[in-house]
Amino acid sequence: MKPNGNAKKGGISGFFSGLKEKSLLWDFVPTETKNSELVVEDFPLLPLRELVLFPQTVVPIFITYRPGMAALEEALRRDNRLFAACLKKHEPASLGEDEPWPVGTVMRIIQHLKLPDSTYRVILQGEYRGTILSTDAQKDFSLVTVAPVQTVPLGEPVSPGDAALMRTLQKSFAQYAEFTKKISTDTISATDRTENPERLANLVCNSIFLKTEKKVELLGIANVRERLEKVLETIELENEIFGIQKNISGKVKSRMEKNQREYILHEQLKEINKELGRDKVEDEFADLEKTITGKNPPEEVIAKARKEIARLRKLQPLSPEAGVLRGYLEWISDLPWSDYSADSGDLAEAEKILDEDHFNMRKAKDRILEFIAVRHLLADPSAAERTAIKGPILCFVGPPGTGKTSLGKSVARALGRRFVRVSLGGVRDEAEIRGHRKTYVGALPGKIIQSMRKAGTVNPVFLLDEIDKLSSDFRGDPASALLEVLDPEQNATFTDHYMELPYDLSKVLFITTANSLHTIPYPLLDRMEIIEVPGYGENEKLAIAKQFLVPKELKDNGLAEAKIIFKDETLKDIIRYWTMESGVRSLEREIARCIRRVARYAVNREYGTPEKPVTTFKKTVKSADLEKLLGRRKYKNDVVFKEARIGVSYGLAWTETGGAMLPVETTRFDGSGELIITGNLGDVMKESARIALSYLRSTQDRYKFQVKDIGKSDFHIHVPEGAIPKDGPSAGITLAASLLSTLCRQPPLPGVAMTGELTLTGRIIPIGGLKEKLLAAIRNGMEKVLLPKDNEEDWAELDKDIRDAIAADFVENADEVFRLLFGKKILK
């Protein structure tokens, strides 16, 4: 059943006219009958749908289905009273299908009107609350036996606490009415005037908008004080919810009004500009479009930019999407699309610049000069029509401190191009290369596009530093993302995830640096032209120190105008005893330490003041001064014995930081033929030791072994500095020499180092990293090296000062090595 909200025509409007003429609906309602006057009675059941009726109220409703109409007709035949109870389900099809709530209200029929479709419009007046004791189903309706709710009234007279409770409820109800704007002033006045607590509760419960279950709960509470408190709690909760809603609505409305006001002002400003004849003044969108088209990008880019500008015009300026679009368009406008920097065609000047900045590095410098020469030839218009050169992808590989990164800057200066650098060390997110999608908050392009904007031209020198230090995890593989960037056939259409437009990187000269090639994926390595930057020899370091490091550190430490002289022997001693590296970083630090100590000495002598200008300060740094300036020597080459020892041989190893000496020590004792290998060796090096022992056992008829039965001897091979991992096959011949020395009880020739992979048949296989290994031998005072015969061509390509610093013998098999190390005294 539903309350009759708006009867519109004919008999219905006349039917309710008497009700509307009353000034107060609640004036009809008599005071509720006392509990003592009420008895258990039988009433026809009026089932209601989503409607709970309360005593002391008058409610007009429609009765439109058969059970309700039958109950009404039965009540008219009796005493015009029936029992109204709400059904537990929402949409009953028949009376027996849904169960009513056990609590309801006895209602008196004030007026009724039967309509032509046999439905009824009635006005009901609530008398008292009741509880269903039993139900007797009739043909079309049900009779229910109803017991009155035994209420527990407030005390007489009403206590101050109860009076305060009623007043609080009246005040809260008035606030609720103000929030909802749906409660009539007559109802508000009736609740304010009433002094009956039961009537107050009924009026409030009937007027507020609650769920059916909540209203049934409030209807069934017998204790009046408890009922008032529950009603007050419910209405206070509703008031709090209304207050929060009002606050939120106010904020939203204020924001909308602000946006609307700005929009109106913008439109008015446009009209004012038109009236003032300022039609030619372009707005920011027109300026943005003009900037983008002025960069001469491809047609695809212009079309995309115009489409996004058209979208941006339709958006409110402060909307989040407008900010994203504006940032995207600014990236398009800031990128270089057709701005070139003219390449230098002067080969002599370029070579001079490269030599000024770096010593030696002939391979790298020659490749750059070749590139400049080809660019110079293609500058001819007729040649340019035939072909176009693409930027090469160069990879400088070498130990740390050899000048790979600074060489990239020199290349840019020699070419006359802009220079940008991106460090890839530790990068493990693919988005660092390709960028993020615009849908992410705070999205940006990747490092490639960001660096191109920074460069400002389409043909800069782009240095990707430490490409061998890339990592990968769940966020993607940056090395795979670089495959497109470092491929001259693909990077003409490089697409960043943020830009979603192809960008031409084919004119960029990419230079990458790495300490080792082992960690670079092969597909990426295959795209690059490898140029080795080997470590420096002692003479090269001396030249670098004299030409570059000393002048630089004097300038950086305020002594550029002083007369500070480093003798050659002094610099050589720093190189030999305070540094142990392939590059010159440590050398630069030690020279800087020297100069800082000299600067402190000069300040203590009051140089640098007007009385004693720094130009008058003179100092010659000698070898004898080094321990005072730098402290005791750091490296003494203790791993190398000056005298020959049985079972000790010296190998050469290559590391990412340069070459190193690899002493091998072997001892023998009686046992069961066990081979013990220590020194933190890798699997490959352990295999080399087993191969060496097996080879020697197969050749025992050639050499004077001091052991009758090798099978009953245990051998312990140790490589000192056991905390450092060591691996690789090139120590095979060194292990064999150490084992042979132990078996024959003969020491090898002192001052001789060797390197080479040994096979099971005694062949010596060539090795790599020859220059670094030779530099390590020279640093440690070796007089001769034994090298594989197949490395003779590599020896010829070395610098003359390295070849002059140490003697080399080239060998093809182990027997030659043993003859050079031990002579004929070990042969049978």
CSV table of C-alpha atoms in Angstrom, one decimal, residues 462-670:
chain,number,residue,atom,x,y,z
A,462,PHE,CA,74.6,10.7,-27.9
A,463,LEU,CA,76.6,8.8,-25.3
A,464,LEU,CA,75.0,5.8,-23.6
A,465,ASP,CA,77.4,5.2,-20.7
A,466,GLU,CA,77.9,1.9,-19.0
A,467,ILE,CA,75.8,-0.2,-21.3
A,468,ASP,CA,77.1,-3.4,-19.8
A,469,LYS,CA,75.6,-2.5,-16.4
A,470,LEU,CA,72.0,-2.7,-17.6
A,471,SER,CA,69.7,-4.9,-15.4
A,472,SER,CA,66.3,-6.5,-16.0
A,473,ASP,CA,63.5,-7.5,-13.6
A,474,PHE,CA,59.7,-7.7,-13.6
A,475,ARG,CA,59.5,-4.1,-15.0
A,476,GLY,CA,61.0,-5.2,-18.3
A,477,ASP,CA,64.4,-5.5,-20.0
A,478,PRO,CA,66.0,-2.2,-21.0
A,479,ALA,CA,68.6,-3.9,-23.2
A,480,SER,CA,65.8,-5.3,-25.4
A,481,ALA,CA,64.3,-1.8,-25.6
A,482,LEU,CA,67.6,-0.5,-26.9
A,483,LEU,CA,67.6,-2.9,-29.8
A,484,GLU,CA,65.5,-0.5,-31.9
A,485,VAL,CA,67.5,2.6,-30.7
A,486,LEU,CA,70.9,1.1,-31.7
A,487,ASP,CA,69.9,-0.2,-35.1
A,488,PRO,CA,70.5,2.2,-38.0
A,489,GLU,CA,67.9,0.3,-40.0
A,490,GLN,CA,65.2,0.7,-37.4
A,491,ASN,CA,65.8,3.8,-35.4
A,492,ALA,CA,64.5,6.1,-38.1
A,493,THR,CA,61.0,5.3,-36.8
A,494,PHE,CA,61.7,5.0,-33.1
A,495,THR,CA,58.4,5.2,-31.2
A,496,ASP,CA,58.3,6.2,-27.5
A,497,HIS,CA,55.3,5.0,-25.5
A,498,TYR,CA,54.5,8.5,-24.3
A,499,MET,CA,54.8,10.2,-27.7
A,500,GLU,CA,53.1,7.5,-29.7
A,501,LEU,CA,54.7,9.0,-32.8
A,502,PRO,CA,57.7,7.9,-34.9
A,503,TYR,CA,60.9,9.9,-34.2
A,504,ASP,CA,63.9,9.8,-36.4
A,505,LEU,CA,67.1,8.8,-34.6
A,506,SER,CA,69.1,7.8,-37.7
A,507,LYS,CA,71.1,11.0,-37.8
A,508,VAL,CA,72.3,10.6,-34.2
A,509,LEU,CA,75.9,9.5,-33.6
A,510,PHE,CA,75.5,6.9,-30.9
A,511,ILE,CA,78.5,6.1,-28.7
A,512,THR,CA,78.3,3.5,-26.0
A,513,THR,CA,80.8,2.6,-23.4
A,514,ALA,CA,81.4,-0.7,-21.5
A,515,ASN,CA,84.1,-2.3,-19.3
A,516,SER,CA,83.2,-5.8,-20.6
A,517,LEU,CA,81.3,-7.3,-23.5
A,518,HIS,CA,80.3,-10.5,-21.6
A,519,THR,CA,77.2,-9.0,-19.9
A,520,ILE,CA,75.8,-7.4,-23.1
A,521,PRO,CA,73.2,-9.5,-24.9
A,522,TYR,CA,74.4,-10.7,-28.2
A,523,PRO,CA,71.6,-9.1,-30.3
A,524,LEU,CA,72.5,-5.8,-28.8
A,525,LEU,CA,76.2,-6.4,-29.2
A,526,ASP,CA,75.7,-7.3,-32.9
A,527,ARG,CA,74.3,-3.9,-33.6
A,528,MET,CA,77.4,-2.0,-32.4
A,529,GLU,CA,80.8,-1.4,-33.9
A,530,ILE,CA,83.3,-2.5,-31.2
A,531,ILE,CA,86.3,-0.3,-30.7
A,532,GLU,CA,88.7,-1.5,-28.0
A,533,VAL,CA,90.2,1.1,-25.7
A,534,PRO,CA,93.1,-0.8,-24.0
A,535,GLY,CA,94.8,0.1,-20.8
A,536,TYR,CA,97.8,2.3,-20.7
A,537,GLY,CA,101.4,1.4,-20.3
A,538,GLU,CA,103.9,3.1,-18.0
A,539,ASN,CA,105.2,5.5,-20.7
A,540,GLU,CA,101.6,6.3,-21.8
A,541,LYS,CA,100.6,7.1,-18.2
A,542,LEU,CA,103.7,9.3,-17.9
A,543,ALA,CA,102.8,11.2,-21.0
A,544,ILE,CA,99.1,11.6,-19.9
A,545,ALA,CA,100.2,12.8,-16.4
A,546,LYS,CA,102.6,15.4,-17.9
A,547,GLN,CA,100.2,16.7,-20.7
A,548,PHE,CA,96.8,16.4,-19.0
A,549,LEU,CA,96.7,15.5,-15.3
A,550,VAL,CA,99.3,17.7,-13.7
A,551,PRO,CA,98.1,20.9,-15.5
A,552,LYS,CA,94.5,20.1,-14.7
A,553,GLU,CA,95.1,19.5,-11.0
A,554,LEU,CA,97.3,22.6,-10.7
A,555,LYS,CA,94.5,24.7,-12.1
A,556,ASP,CA,91.8,23.0,-10.0
A,557,ASN,CA,93.9,23.5,-6.8
A,558,GLY,CA,94.8,27.2,-7.4
A,559,LEU,CA,98.4,26.7,-8.3
A,560,ALA,CA,98.2,27.2,-12.1
A,561,GLU,CA,100.4,30.3,-12.0
A,562,ALA,CA,102.9,28.8,-9.6
A,563,LYS,CA,106.1,27.0,-10.8
A,564,ILE,CA,105.3,23.4,-9.7
A,565,ILE,CA,107.5,20.8,-11.5
A,566,PHE,CA,107.0,17.0,-11.3
A,567,LYS,CA,110.1,15.2,-12.5
A,568,ASP,CA,109.6,12.2,-14.7
A,569,GLU,CA,111.0,9.8,-12.1
A,570,THR,CA,108.6,11.2,-9.6
A,571,LEU,CA,105.6,10.5,-11.8
A,572,LYS,CA,106.9,7.0,-12.6
A,573,ASP,CA,107.3,6.2,-8.9
A,574,ILE,CA,103.7,7.3,-8.3
A,575,ILE,CA,102.6,5.1,-11.2
A,576,ARG,CA,104.6,2.1,-9.9
A,577,TYR,CA,104.1,2.2,-6.2
A,578,TRP,CA,100.9,4.2,-5.5
A,579,THR,CA,98.7,2.9,-8.3
A,580,MET,CA,97.9,-0.5,-9.8
A,581,GLU,CA,95.4,0.0,-12.6
A,582,SER,CA,94.9,0.1,-16.4
A,583,GLY,CA,93.4,3.6,-16.4
A,584,VAL,CA,94.6,6.8,-14.9
A,585,ARG,CA,91.9,7.6,-12.3
A,586,SER,CA,94.0,6.6,-9.3
A,587,LEU,CA,97.0,8.3,-10.8
A,588,GLU,CA,94.9,11.5,-11.1
A,589,ARG,CA,93.9,11.2,-7.4
A,590,GLU,CA,97.4,10.7,-6.2
A,591,ILE,CA,98.7,13.7,-8.2
A,592,ALA,CA,95.9,15.8,-6.8
A,593,ARG,CA,96.9,14.7,-3.3
A,594,CYS,CA,100.4,15.8,-3.9
A,595,ILE,CA,99.4,19.2,-5.2
A,596,ARG,CA,97.0,19.7,-2.3
A,597,ARG,CA,99.8,19.1,0.2
A,598,VAL,CA,102.0,21.5,-1.8
A,599,ALA,CA,99.1,24.1,-1.7
A,600,ARG,CA,98.9,23.7,2.1
A,601,TYR,CA,102.7,24.2,2.3
A,602,ALA,CA,102.4,27.4,0.1
A,603,VAL,CA,99.6,28.8,2.2
A,604,ASN,CA,101.6,28.2,5.4
A,605,ARG,CA,104.5,30.2,3.8
A,606,GLU,CA,102.0,33.0,3.2
A,607,TYR,CA,102.1,32.6,-0.6
A,608,GLY,CA,99.0,33.9,-2.3
A,609,THR,CA,98.9,37.2,-0.4
A,610,PRO,CA,99.7,40.6,-2.0
A,611,GLU,CA,103.1,40.5,-0.3
A,612,LYS,CA,103.9,37.1,-1.7
A,613,PRO,CA,101.9,36.4,-4.9
A,614,VAL,CA,101.5,32.7,-5.8
A,615,THR,CA,103.4,33.3,-9.1
A,616,THR,CA,106.6,33.6,-7.0
A,617,PHE,CA,106.1,30.1,-5.5
A,618,LYS,CA,108.4,27.4,-6.8
A,619,LYS,CA,108.5,23.8,-6.0
A,620,THR,CA,110.0,20.7,-7.6
A,621,VAL,CA,108.4,17.4,-6.5
A,622,LYS,CA,111.1,14.7,-6.3
A,623,SER,CA,110.8,11.0,-5.6
A,624,ALA,CA,112.2,11.5,-2.2
A,625,ASP,CA,109.3,13.7,-1.3
A,626,LEU,CA,106.6,11.2,-2.2
A,627,GLU,CA,106.4,9.3,1.1
A,628,LYS,CA,106.1,12.6,2.9
A,629,LEU,CA,103.3,13.7,0.6
A,630,LEU,CA,101.5,10.5,-0.1
A,631,GLY,CA,102.4,8.2,2.8
A,632,ARG,CA,104.0,4.8,2.5
A,633,ARG,CA,103.9,2.9,-0.7
A,634,LYS,CA,100.7,1.1,-1.5
A,635,TYR,CA,102.0,-1.6,-3.9
A,636,LYS,CA,105.2,-3.5,-3.5
A,637,ASN,CA,104.6,-6.4,-5.9
A,638,ASP,CA,104.9,-8.8,-3.0
A,639,VAL,CA,103.2,-11.6,-5.0
A,640,VAL,CA,106.3,-12.0,-7.1
A,641,PHE,CA,109.4,-13.7,-5.6
A,642,LYS,CA,112.7,-12.3,-6.9
A,643,GLU,CA,114.4,-15.7,-6.6
A,644,ALA,CA,113.4,-19.0,-8.3
A,645,ARG,CA,111.3,-21.4,-6.2
A,646,ILE,CA,110.3,-24.9,-6.7
A,647,GLY,CA,106.6,-25.3,-7.6
A,648,VAL,CA,106.0,-21.5,-8.1
A,649,SER,CA,105.2,-20.2,-11.6
A,650,TYR,CA,103.6,-16.9,-12.7
A,651,GLY,CA,100.6,-16.6,-15.0
A,652,LEU,CA,98.9,-13.5,-16.4
A,653,ALA,CA,95.2,-12.8,-16.0
A,654,TRP,CA,92.8,-10.3,-17.6
A,655,THR,CA,90.1,-8.5,-15.5
A,656,GLU,CA,87.6,-5.8,-16.2
A,657,THR,CA,89.9,-3.3,-14.4
A,658,GLY,CA,93.0,-4.4,-16.4
A,659,GLY,CA,95.7,-7.1,-16.2
A,660,ALA,CA,96.9,-8.9,-13.1
A,661,MET,CA,99.7,-11.3,-12.1
A,662,LEU,CA,98.5,-14.8,-11.2
A,663,PRO,CA,101.2,-16.7,-9.1
A,664,VAL,CA,100.6,-20.5,-8.9
A,665,GLU,CA,102.0,-22.6,-6.0
A,666,THR,CA,102.1,-26.4,-6.0
A,667,THR,CA,103.2,-28.9,-3.4
A,668,ARG,CA,103.2,-32.7,-3.4
A,669,PHE,CA,102.9,-35.3,-0.6
A,670,ASP,CA,102.2,-39.0,-0.5
